[in-house]
Structure formats: structure tokens, C-alpha cells
Short mmCIF file of C-alpha atoms in Angstrom, two decimals:
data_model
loop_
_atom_site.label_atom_id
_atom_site.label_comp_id
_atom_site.label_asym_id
_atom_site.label_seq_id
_atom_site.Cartn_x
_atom_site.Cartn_y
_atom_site.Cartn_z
CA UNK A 249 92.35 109.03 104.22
CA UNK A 250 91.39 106.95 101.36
CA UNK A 251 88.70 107.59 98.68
CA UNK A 252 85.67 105.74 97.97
CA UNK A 253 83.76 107.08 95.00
CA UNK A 254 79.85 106.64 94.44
CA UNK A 255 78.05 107.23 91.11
CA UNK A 256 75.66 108.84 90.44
CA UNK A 257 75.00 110.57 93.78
CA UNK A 258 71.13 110.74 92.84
CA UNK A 259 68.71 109.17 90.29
CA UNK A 260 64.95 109.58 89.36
CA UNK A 261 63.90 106.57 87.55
CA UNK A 262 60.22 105.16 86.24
CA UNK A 263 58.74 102.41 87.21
CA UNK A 264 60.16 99.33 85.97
CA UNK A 265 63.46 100.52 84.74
CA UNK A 266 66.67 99.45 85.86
CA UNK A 267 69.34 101.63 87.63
CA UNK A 268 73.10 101.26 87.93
CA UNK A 269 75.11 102.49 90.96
CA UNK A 270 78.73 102.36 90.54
CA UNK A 271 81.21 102.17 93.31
CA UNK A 272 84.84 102.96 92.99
CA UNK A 273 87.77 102.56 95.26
CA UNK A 274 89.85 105.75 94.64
CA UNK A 275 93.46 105.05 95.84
CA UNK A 276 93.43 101.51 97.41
CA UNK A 277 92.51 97.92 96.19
CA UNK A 278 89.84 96.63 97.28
CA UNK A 279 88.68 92.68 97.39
CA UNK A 280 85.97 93.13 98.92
CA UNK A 281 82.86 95.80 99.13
CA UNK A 282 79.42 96.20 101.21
CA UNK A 283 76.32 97.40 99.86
CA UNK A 284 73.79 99.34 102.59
CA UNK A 285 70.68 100.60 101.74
CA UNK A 286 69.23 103.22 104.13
CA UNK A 287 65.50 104.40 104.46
CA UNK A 288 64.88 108.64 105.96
CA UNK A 289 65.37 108.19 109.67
CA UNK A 290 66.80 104.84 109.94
CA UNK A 291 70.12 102.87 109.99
CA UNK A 292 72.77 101.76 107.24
CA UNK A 293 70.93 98.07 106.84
CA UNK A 294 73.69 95.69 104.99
CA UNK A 295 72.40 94.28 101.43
CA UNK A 296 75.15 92.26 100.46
CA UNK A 297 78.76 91.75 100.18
CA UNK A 298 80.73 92.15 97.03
CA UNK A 299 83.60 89.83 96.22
CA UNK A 300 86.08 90.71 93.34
CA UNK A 301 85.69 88.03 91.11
CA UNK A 302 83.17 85.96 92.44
CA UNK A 303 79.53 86.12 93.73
CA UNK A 304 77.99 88.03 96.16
CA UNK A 305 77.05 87.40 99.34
CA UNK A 306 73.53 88.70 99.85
CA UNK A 307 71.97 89.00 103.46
CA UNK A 308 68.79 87.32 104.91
CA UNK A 309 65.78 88.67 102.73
CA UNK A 310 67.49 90.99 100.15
CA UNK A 311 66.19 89.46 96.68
CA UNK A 312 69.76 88.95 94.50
CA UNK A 313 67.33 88.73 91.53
CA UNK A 314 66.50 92.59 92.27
CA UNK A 315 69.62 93.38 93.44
CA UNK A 316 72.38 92.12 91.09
CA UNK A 317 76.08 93.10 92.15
CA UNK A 318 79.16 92.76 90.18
CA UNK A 319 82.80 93.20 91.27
CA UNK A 320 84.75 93.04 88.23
CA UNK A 321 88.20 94.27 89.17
CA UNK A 322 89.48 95.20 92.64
CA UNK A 323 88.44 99.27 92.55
CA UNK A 324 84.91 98.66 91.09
CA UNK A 325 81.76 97.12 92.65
CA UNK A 326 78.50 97.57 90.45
CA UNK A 327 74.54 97.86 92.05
CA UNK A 328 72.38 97.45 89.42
CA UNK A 329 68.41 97.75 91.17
CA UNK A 330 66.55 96.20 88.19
CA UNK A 331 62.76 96.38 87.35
CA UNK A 332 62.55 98.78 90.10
CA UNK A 333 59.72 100.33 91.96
CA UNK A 334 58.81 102.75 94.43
CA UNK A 335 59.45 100.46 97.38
CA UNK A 336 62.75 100.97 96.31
CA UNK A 337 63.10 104.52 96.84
CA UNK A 338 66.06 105.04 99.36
CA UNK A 339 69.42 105.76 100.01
CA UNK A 340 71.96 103.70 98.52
CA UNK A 341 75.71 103.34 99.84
CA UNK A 342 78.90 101.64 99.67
CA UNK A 343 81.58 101.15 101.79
CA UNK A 344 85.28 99.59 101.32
CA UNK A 345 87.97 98.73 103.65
CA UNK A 346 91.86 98.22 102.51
CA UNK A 347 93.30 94.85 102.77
CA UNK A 348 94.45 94.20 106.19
CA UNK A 349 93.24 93.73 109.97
CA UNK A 350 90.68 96.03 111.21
CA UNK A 351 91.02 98.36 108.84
CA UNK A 352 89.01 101.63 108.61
CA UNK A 353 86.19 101.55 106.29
CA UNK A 354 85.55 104.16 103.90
CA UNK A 355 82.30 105.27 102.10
CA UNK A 356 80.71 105.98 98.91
CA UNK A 357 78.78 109.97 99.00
CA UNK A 358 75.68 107.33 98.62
CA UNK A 359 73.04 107.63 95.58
CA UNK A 360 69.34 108.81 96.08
CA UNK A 361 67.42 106.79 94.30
CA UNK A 362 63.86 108.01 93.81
CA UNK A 363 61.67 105.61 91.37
CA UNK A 364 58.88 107.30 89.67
CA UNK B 264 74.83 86.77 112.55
CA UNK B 265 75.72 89.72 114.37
CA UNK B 266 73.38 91.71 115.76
CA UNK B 267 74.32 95.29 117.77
CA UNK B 268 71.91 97.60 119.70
CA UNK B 269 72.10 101.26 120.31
CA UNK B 270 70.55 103.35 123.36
CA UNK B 271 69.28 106.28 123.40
CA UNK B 272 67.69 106.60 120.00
CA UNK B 273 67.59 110.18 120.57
CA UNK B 274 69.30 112.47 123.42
CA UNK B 275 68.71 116.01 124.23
CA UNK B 276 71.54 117.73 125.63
CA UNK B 277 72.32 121.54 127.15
CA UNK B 278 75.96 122.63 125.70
CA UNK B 279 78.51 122.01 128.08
CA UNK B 280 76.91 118.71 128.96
CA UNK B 281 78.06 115.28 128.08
CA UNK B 282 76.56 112.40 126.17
CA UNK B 283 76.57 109.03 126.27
CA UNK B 284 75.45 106.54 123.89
CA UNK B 285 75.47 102.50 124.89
CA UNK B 286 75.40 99.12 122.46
CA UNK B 287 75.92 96.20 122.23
CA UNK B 288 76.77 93.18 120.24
CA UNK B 289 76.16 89.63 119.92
CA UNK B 290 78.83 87.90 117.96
CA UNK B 291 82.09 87.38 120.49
CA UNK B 292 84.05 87.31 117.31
CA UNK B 293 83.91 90.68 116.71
CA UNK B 294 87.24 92.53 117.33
CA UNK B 295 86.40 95.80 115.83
CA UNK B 296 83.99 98.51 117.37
CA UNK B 297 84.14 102.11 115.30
CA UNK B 298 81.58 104.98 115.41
CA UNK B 299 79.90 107.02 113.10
CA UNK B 300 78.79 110.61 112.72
CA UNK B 301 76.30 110.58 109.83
CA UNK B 302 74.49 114.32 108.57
CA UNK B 303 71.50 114.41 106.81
CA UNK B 304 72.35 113.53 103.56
CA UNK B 305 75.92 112.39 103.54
CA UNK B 306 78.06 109.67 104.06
CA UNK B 307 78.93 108.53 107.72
CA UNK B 308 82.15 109.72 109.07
CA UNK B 309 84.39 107.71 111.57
CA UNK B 310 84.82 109.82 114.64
CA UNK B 311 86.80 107.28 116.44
CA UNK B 312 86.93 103.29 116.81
CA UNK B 313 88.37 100.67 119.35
CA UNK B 314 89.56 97.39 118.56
CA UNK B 315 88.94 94.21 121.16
CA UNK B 316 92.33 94.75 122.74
CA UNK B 317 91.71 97.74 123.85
CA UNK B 318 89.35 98.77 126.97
CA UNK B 319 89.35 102.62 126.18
CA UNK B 320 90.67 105.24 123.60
CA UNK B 321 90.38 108.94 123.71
CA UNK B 322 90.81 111.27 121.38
CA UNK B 323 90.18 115.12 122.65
CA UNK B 324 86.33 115.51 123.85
CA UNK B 325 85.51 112.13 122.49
CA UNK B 326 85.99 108.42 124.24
CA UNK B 327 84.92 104.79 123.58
CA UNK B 328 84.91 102.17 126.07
CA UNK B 329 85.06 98.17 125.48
CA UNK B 330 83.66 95.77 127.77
CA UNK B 331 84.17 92.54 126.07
CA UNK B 332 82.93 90.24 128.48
CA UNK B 333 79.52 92.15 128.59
CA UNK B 334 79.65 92.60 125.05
CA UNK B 335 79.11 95.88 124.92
CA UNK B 336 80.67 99.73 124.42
CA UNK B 337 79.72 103.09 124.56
CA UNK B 338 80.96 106.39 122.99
CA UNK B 339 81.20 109.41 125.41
CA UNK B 340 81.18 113.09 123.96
CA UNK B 341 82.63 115.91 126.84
CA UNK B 342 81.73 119.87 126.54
CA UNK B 343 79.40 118.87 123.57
CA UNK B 344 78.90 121.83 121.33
CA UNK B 345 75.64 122.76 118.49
CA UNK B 346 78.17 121.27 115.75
CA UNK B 347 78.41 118.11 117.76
CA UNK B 348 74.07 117.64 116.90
CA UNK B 349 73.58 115.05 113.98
CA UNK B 350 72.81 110.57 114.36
CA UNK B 351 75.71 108.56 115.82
CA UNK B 352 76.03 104.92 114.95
CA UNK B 353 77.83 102.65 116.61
CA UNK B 354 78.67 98.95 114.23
CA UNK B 355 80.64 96.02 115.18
CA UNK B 356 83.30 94.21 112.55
CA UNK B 357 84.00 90.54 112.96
CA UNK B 358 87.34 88.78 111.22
CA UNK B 359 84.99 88.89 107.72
CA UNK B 360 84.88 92.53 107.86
CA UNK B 361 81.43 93.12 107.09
CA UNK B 362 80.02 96.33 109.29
CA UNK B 363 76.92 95.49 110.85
CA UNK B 364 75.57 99.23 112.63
CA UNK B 365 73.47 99.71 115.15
CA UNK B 366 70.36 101.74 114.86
CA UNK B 367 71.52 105.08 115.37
CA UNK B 368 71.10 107.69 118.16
CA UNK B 369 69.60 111.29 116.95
CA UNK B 370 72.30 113.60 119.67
CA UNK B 371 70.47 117.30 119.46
CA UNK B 372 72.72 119.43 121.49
CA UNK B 373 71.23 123.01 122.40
CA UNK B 374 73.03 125.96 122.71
#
């Protein structure tokens, strides 16, 4: 199947310092990417959705101030958590379907974020 | 927006048994239905999905079932097995492709 790459898989980061998750389609193009964020014990929630070459589209009550996403060419999408704090400790994860109807979709190994 | 459901949120089963786990959705727009093995840890893994077309697919000990008008489906697991333990998530697709999952059901199968 195809590859969707996540970077880096974990992170330990102070208070108030920014942290940048990439996300890399491996072997198919991909227009568009999702962003979940997942707390222990609970479901994939979706942040936003990340559109090559335009804005993201963030969901109900996910701050795109905190959460600034950047899709810059159609095999990267970029999370960067800035200014972040421990409330922001979880499990971070992409996900990218191949152009067409239906299509599976394919996820990032996810990154760990623990802020400090 | 979408919104799906998932029952049980945990299920206790002998091996040998079967499991069943029910949602459902709200937005009649979806057309795609997969499911989700997720491990402590790791990424989720598609065990098997159904698009709105279709009323049932099988493949070996595992089924899905579509009921479109109810707006709901449900992922059966036969002769479950100690490997088969770990959270199942069912999430709906519309035409925009964005996954929206349901909360997740813990399946602890004992041996």
C-alpha cells in the first residue's frame, strides 16, 4: 500500500517553544492532508485539513493561531504547535488519501509530543 | 458536520466467540464507511471498509454491514483470537474526504 511518512515520531519540548511535525506522502501525490490529534484512551479527533497551496481548513474550536499548517507541495504537509504548553501534550497524526473516489487513507507513525 | 457513534466502548470476549461493534452516522452524504485497528502506540490500520453501494463485504473472519437508510454499520469479527484484542474505530468519509472516527471500542479477547 502506499506510504505516509511522519516526522519526528516523538518530541519533548519546554514550555513555550514551538514544535514542527512534518508529514510526507511517500509514493503518491497528495492535494490534500488531515491533521488528528489524539489524547491516551480516546479517539483520532480531526484538527484541520491541509490544502496544497492554499489555507487550511481548521475544525470547530482548534485555535489556527496555535496550530499553523502549511502544505507547500503535494507530498508535504507541515504542523507547527507554536508557543506550546502542557495542554498540548498528545498524540499527533496525519493521514493522506490518493486522488480519486473513496480512496483508502493512509497514516503518518504519529509524533508524541510531550511539552515540558 | 458529520458526526458517527460507536457501541460498545469496550467488549469482553471468550476466544472462539464473535464480536460486534455498531455506529452510526449523521451526514447522508457520506459514501465511505472503513474500519480501523489501532495498537497502543501506532498508527491505525484499515482492516476492511464498505462503500454506500454496498450492503455487506467479507473478507475471511471479518464483515461490515451498511444500512444506509438507518444510517448506520457494524463490523463483525468470527472465531476471534488474543491477536484480534486492541481499539477498533469505525469513521465515515463524505465526497470531501475528510475521516471523521467514531470513538473507538476497546475489543479484549481472552484466551
Amino acid at each position: 500500500g502506499a506510504v505516509v511518512s511522519q516526522h519526528p515520531s516523538w518530541v519533548i519540548c519546554k514550555s513555550g517553544t514551538s514544535v514542527k511535525i512534518e508529514c510526507r506522502s511517500l509514493d503518491f501525490q497528495a492535494t490534500t492532508m488531515f491533521w488528528y490529534r489524539q489524547f491516551p484512551k480516546q479517539s483520532l479527533m480531526l484538527m484541520a485539513t491541509s490544502n496544497e497551496g492554499s489555507k487550511a481548513t481548521y475544525e470547530q474550536g482548534v485555535e489556527k493561531d496555535k496550530f499553523l499548517i502549511n502544505h507547500a507541495s503535494l507530498t508535504l504537509s507541515t504542523l507547527t504547535v507554536t508557543s506550546a504548553h502542557p495542554e498540548d501534550s498528545s498524540f499527533y497524526i496525519c493521514s493522506a488519501r490518493p486522488t480519486g473516489p473513496n480512496t483508502e487513507a493512509f497514516f503518518g507513525q504519529g509524533t508524541r509530543l510531550t511539552v515540558v | 458536520g458529520e458526526n458517527v457513534e460507536q457501541h460498545p466502548s469496550t467488549l469482553s470476549v471468550q476466544e472462539g466467540d464473535s464480536a460486534v461493534i455498531k455506529c452510526t452516522y449523521s451526514d447522508s452524504a457520506s459514501n465511505y464507511f472503513p474500519w480501523y485497528k489501532q495498537e497502543l502506540g501506532k498508527r491505525p490500520q484499515l482492516i476492511i471498509d464498505i462503500r454506500s453501494n454496498v450492503g455487506e463485504k467479507k473478507d475471511q473472519r471479518i464483515a461490515v454491514t451498511l444500512n444506509k437508510t438507518a444510517k448506520h454499520f457494524s463490523l463483525h469479527i468470527t472465531e476471534t483470537q488474543p491477536e484480534d484484542s486492541a481499539v477498533y474505530f469505525c469513521a465515515a468519509s463524505s465526497p470531501l474526504q475528510k475521516l471523521v472516527f467514531g470513538t473507538g471500542t476497546r475489543l479484549l479477547v481472552s484466551p
